[in-house]
Short mmCIF file of C-alpha atoms and ligand atoms in Angstrom, two decimals:
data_model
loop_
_atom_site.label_atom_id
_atom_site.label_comp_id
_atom_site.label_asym_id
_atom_site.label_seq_id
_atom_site.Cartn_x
_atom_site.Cartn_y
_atom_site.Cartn_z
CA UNK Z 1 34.17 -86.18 25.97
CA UNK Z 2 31.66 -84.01 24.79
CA UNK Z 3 27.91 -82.64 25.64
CA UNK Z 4 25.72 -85.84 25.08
CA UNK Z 5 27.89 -87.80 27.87
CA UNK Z 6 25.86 -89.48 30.25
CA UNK Z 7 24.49 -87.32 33.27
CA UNK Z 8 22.97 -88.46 36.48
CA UNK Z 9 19.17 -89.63 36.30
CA UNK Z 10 17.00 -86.73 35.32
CA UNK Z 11 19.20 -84.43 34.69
CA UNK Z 12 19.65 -81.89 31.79
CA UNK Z 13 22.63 -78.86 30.81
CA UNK Z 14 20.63 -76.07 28.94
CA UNK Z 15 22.03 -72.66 28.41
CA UNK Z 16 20.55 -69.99 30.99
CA UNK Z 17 18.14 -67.26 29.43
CA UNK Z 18 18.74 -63.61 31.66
CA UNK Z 19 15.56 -63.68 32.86
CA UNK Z 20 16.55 -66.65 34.63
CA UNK Z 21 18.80 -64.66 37.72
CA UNK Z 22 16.59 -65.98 40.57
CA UNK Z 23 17.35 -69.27 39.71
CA UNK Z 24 20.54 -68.76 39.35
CA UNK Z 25 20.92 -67.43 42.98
CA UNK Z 26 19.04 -69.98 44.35
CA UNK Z 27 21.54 -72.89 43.51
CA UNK Z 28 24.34 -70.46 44.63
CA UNK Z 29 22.52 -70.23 47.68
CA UNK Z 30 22.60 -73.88 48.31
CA UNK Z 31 26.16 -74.44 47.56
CA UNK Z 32 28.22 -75.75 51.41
CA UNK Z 33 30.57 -73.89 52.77
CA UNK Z 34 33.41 -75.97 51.29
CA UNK Z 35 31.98 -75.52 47.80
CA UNK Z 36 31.57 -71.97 47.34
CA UNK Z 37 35.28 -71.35 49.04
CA UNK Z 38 36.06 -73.56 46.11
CA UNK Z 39 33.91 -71.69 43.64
CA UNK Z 40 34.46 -67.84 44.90
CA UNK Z 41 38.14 -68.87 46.44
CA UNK Z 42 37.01 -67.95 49.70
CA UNK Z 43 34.57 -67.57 52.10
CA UNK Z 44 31.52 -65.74 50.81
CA UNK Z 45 28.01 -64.54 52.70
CA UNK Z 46 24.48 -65.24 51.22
CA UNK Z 47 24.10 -61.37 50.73
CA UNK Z 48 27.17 -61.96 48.28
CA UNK Z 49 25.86 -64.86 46.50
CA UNK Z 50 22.64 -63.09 45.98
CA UNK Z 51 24.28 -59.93 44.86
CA UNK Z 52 26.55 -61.91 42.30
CA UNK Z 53 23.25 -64.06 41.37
CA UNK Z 54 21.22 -61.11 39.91
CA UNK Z 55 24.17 -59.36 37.99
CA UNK Z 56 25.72 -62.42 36.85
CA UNK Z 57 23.63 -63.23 33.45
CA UNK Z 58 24.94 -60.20 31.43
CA UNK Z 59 25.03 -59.65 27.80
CA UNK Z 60 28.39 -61.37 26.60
CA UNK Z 61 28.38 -64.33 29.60
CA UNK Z 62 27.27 -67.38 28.48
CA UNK Z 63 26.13 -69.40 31.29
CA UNK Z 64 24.89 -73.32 30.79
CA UNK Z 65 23.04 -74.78 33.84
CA UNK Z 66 22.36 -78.23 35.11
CA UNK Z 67 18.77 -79.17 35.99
CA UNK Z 68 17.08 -81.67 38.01
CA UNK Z 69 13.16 -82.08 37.99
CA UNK Z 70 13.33 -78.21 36.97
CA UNK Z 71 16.21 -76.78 39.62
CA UNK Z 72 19.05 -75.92 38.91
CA UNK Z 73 22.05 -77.59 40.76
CA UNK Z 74 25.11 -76.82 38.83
CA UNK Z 75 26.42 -74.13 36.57
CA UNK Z 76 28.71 -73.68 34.01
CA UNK Z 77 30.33 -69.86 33.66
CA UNK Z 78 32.08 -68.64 30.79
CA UNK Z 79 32.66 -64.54 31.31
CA UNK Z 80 34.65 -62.74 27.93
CA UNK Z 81 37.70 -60.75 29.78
CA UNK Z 82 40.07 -58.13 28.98
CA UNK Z 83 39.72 -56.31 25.59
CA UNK Z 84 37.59 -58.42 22.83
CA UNK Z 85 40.95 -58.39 20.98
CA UNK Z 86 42.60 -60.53 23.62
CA UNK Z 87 40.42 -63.42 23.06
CA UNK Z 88 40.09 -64.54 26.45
CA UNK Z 89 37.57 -65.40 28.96
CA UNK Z 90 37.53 -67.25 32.67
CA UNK Z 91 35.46 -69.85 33.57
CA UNK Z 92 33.73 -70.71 36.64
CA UNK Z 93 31.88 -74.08 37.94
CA UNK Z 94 29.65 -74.69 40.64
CA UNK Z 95 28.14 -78.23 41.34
CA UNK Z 96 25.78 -78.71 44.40
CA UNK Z 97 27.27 -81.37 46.88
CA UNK Z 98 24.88 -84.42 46.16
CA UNK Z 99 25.64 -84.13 42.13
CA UNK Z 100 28.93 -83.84 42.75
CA UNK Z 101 31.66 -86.68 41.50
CA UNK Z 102 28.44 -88.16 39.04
CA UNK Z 103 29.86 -86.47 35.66
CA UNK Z 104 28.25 -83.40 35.69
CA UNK Z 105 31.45 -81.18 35.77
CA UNK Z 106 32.45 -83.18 33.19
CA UNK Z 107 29.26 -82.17 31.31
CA UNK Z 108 29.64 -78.74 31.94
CA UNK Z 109 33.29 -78.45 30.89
CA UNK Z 110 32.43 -79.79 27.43
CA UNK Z 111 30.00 -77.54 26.82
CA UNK Z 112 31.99 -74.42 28.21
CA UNK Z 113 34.48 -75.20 25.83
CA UNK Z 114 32.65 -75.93 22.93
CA UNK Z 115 31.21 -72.24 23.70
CA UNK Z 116 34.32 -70.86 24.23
CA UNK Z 117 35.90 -72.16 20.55
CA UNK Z 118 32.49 -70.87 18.96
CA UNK Z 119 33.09 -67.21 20.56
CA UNK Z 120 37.04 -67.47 19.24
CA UNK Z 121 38.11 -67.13 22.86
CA UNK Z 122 42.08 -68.64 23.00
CA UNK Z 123 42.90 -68.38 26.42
CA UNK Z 124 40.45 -69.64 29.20
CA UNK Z 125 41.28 -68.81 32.92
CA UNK Z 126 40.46 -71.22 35.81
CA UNK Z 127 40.68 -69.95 39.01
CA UNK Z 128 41.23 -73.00 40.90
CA UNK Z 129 43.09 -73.07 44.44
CA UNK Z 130 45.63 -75.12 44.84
CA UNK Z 131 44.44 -77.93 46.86
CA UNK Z 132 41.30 -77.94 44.60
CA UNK Z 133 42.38 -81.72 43.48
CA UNK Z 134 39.14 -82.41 41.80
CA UNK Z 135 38.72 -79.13 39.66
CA UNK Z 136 42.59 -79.88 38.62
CA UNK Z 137 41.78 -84.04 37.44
CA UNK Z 138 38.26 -82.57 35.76
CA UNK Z 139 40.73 -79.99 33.93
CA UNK Z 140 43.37 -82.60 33.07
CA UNK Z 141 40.59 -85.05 31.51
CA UNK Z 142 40.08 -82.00 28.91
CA UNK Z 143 44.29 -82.14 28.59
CA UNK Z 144 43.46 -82.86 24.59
CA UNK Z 145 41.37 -79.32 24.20
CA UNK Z 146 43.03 -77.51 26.92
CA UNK Z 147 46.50 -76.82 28.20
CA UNK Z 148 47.07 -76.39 31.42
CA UNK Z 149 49.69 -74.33 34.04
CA UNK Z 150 48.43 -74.54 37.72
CA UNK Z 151 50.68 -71.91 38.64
CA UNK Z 152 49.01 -68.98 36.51
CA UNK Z 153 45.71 -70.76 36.06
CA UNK Z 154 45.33 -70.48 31.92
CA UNK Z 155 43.95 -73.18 30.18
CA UNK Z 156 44.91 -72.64 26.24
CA UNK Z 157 41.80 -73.28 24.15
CA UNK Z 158 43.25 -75.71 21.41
CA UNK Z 159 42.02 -75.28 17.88
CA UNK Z 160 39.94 -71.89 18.75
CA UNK Z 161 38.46 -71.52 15.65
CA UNK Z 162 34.72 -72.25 15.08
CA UNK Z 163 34.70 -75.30 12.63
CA UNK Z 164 31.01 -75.33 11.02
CA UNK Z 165 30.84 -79.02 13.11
CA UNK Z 166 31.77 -77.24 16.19
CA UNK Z 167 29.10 -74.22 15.88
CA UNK Z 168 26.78 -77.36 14.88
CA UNK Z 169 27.41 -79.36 17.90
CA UNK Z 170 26.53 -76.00 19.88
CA UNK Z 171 23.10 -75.16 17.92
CA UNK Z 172 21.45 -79.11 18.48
CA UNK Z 173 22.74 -78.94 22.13
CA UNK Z 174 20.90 -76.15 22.75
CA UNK Z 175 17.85 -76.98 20.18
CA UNK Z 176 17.32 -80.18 23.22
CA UNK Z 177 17.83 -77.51 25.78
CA UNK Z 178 15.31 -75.39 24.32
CA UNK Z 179 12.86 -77.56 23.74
CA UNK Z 180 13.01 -78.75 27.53
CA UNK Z 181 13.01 -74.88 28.79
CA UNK Z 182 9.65 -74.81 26.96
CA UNK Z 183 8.34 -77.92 28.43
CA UNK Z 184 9.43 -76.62 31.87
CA UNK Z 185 8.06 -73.27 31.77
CA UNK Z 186 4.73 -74.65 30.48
CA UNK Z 187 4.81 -77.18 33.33
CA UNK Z 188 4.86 -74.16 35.85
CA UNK Z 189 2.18 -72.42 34.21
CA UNK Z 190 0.17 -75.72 34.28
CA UNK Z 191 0.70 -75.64 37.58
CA UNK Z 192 -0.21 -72.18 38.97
CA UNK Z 193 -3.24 -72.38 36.41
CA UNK Z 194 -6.68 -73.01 38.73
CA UNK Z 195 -8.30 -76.59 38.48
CA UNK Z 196 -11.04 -76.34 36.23
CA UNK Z 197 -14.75 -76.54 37.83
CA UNK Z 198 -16.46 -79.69 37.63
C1 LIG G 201 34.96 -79.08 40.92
C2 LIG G 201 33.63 -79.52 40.31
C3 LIG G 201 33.19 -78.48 39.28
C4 LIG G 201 33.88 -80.87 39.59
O1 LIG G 201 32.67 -81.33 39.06
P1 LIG G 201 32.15 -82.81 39.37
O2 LIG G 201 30.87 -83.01 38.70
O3 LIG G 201 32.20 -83.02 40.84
O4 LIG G 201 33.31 -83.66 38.67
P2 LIG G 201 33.16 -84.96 37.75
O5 LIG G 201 32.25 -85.94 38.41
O6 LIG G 201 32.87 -84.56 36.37
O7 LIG G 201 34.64 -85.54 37.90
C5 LIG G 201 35.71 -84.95 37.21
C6 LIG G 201 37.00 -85.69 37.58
O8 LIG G 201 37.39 -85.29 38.88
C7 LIG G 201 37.96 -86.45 39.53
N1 LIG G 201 37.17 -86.65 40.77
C8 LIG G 201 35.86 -86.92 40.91
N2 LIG G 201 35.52 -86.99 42.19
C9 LIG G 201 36.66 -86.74 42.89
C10 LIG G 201 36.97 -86.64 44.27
N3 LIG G 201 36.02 -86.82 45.20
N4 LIG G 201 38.25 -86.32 44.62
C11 LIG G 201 39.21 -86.13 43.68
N5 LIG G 201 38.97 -86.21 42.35
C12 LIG G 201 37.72 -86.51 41.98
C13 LIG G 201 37.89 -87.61 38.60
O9 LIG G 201 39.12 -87.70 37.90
C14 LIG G 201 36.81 -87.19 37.66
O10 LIG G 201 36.90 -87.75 36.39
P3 LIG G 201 36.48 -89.29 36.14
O11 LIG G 201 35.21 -89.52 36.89
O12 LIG G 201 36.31 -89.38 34.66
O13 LIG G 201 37.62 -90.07 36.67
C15 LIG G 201 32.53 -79.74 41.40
O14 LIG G 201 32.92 -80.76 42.28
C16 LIG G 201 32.20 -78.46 42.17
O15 LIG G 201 31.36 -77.68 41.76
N6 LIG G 201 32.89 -78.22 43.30
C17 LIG G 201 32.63 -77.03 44.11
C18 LIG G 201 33.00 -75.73 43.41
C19 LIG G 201 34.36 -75.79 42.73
O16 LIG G 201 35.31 -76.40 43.22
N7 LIG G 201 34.47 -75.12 41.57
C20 LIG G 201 35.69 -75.13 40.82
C21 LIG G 201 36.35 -73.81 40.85
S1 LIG G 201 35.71 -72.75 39.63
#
């Protein structure tokens, strides 16, 4: 597995910049009922989404997000925890219902990860509930890079260390993100430019 793997049609993982909180809020605003119980592990109101939307891009969280025709409809968390000694982070992922079940967790995961080794994290916590089946198979398909214990949620990072191939993998994954950010925001400014007079 890893961050090339196919994604649905049109679709792209980039990592988020922190100007980019609006439209971060605006995919957690579209996420069912059933998802963001899944996501937040409960029920949660659109004043808490957008509350958690604009603080949620801080300095040390590296977020990655999925994008369709320039919207975002899935995200990727990782969030450093506890004391930078203690190596450890939790990790969050939130998939809009149509893209859900085409890979895109998948996509997200790998990338996550590969963040996670490059920052030296060690121990990666998924809250997951319990009768989350799919989170639990889309953690178990990472069973090689990540060891799992439902009960207390803790996903060991395997091999934590940054390998110069790993840090690698993370700079040209995000060299094809960048380049598509650009394209995107020069799209929109295409766009809200006035039509030239005849
Ligand atoms: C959980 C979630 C992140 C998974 O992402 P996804 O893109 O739907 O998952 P993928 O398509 O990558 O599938 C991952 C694995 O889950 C399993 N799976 C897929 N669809 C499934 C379904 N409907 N039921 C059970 N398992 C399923 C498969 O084993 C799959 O791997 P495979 O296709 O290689 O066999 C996503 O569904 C989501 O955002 N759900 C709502 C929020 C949430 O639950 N967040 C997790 C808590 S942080």
């Amino acid at each position: 597995m890893n961050e090339f793997d196919a994604l649905p049609h049109g679709g792209l993982i980039r990592k988020m910049w922190a100007v980019e909180a609006s439209r971060y809020r605006e995919h957690l605003l579209r996420l069912d009922e059933a998802s963001r119980r899944n996501r937040f592990g409960g029920a949660v109101s659109d004043e808490f989404l957008v509350g958690y939307g604009d603080l949620a891009l801080g300095i040390d969280t590296v977020i990655h997000g999925f994008f369709v025709n320039g919207t975002m409809r899935g995200a990727g968390e990782l969030r450093p925890i506890g004391s930078p000694i203690s190596h450890e982070a939790e990790a969050a992922f939130s998939i809009e219902k149509p893209w859900q079940s085409h890979g895109v967790g998948s996509a997200l995961l790998a990338r996550t990860l590969l963040a996670a080794r490059n920052r030296g994290i060690k121990f990666l916590h998924l809250a997951c509930l319990a009768d989350n089946e799919r989170m639990q198979q889309l953690a178990r398909k990472f069973g090689a890079e990540l060891t799992f214990d439902f009960g207390s949620v803790v996903g060991e990072v395997q091999a934590p260390r940054p390998t110069p191939l790993s840090v690698m993998r993370e700079i040209v994954a995000d060299s094809h993100g960048f380049a598509t950010a650009m394209l995107d925001v020069q799209t929109r400014l295409l766009k809200s430019a006035p039509a030239p007079s005849p």
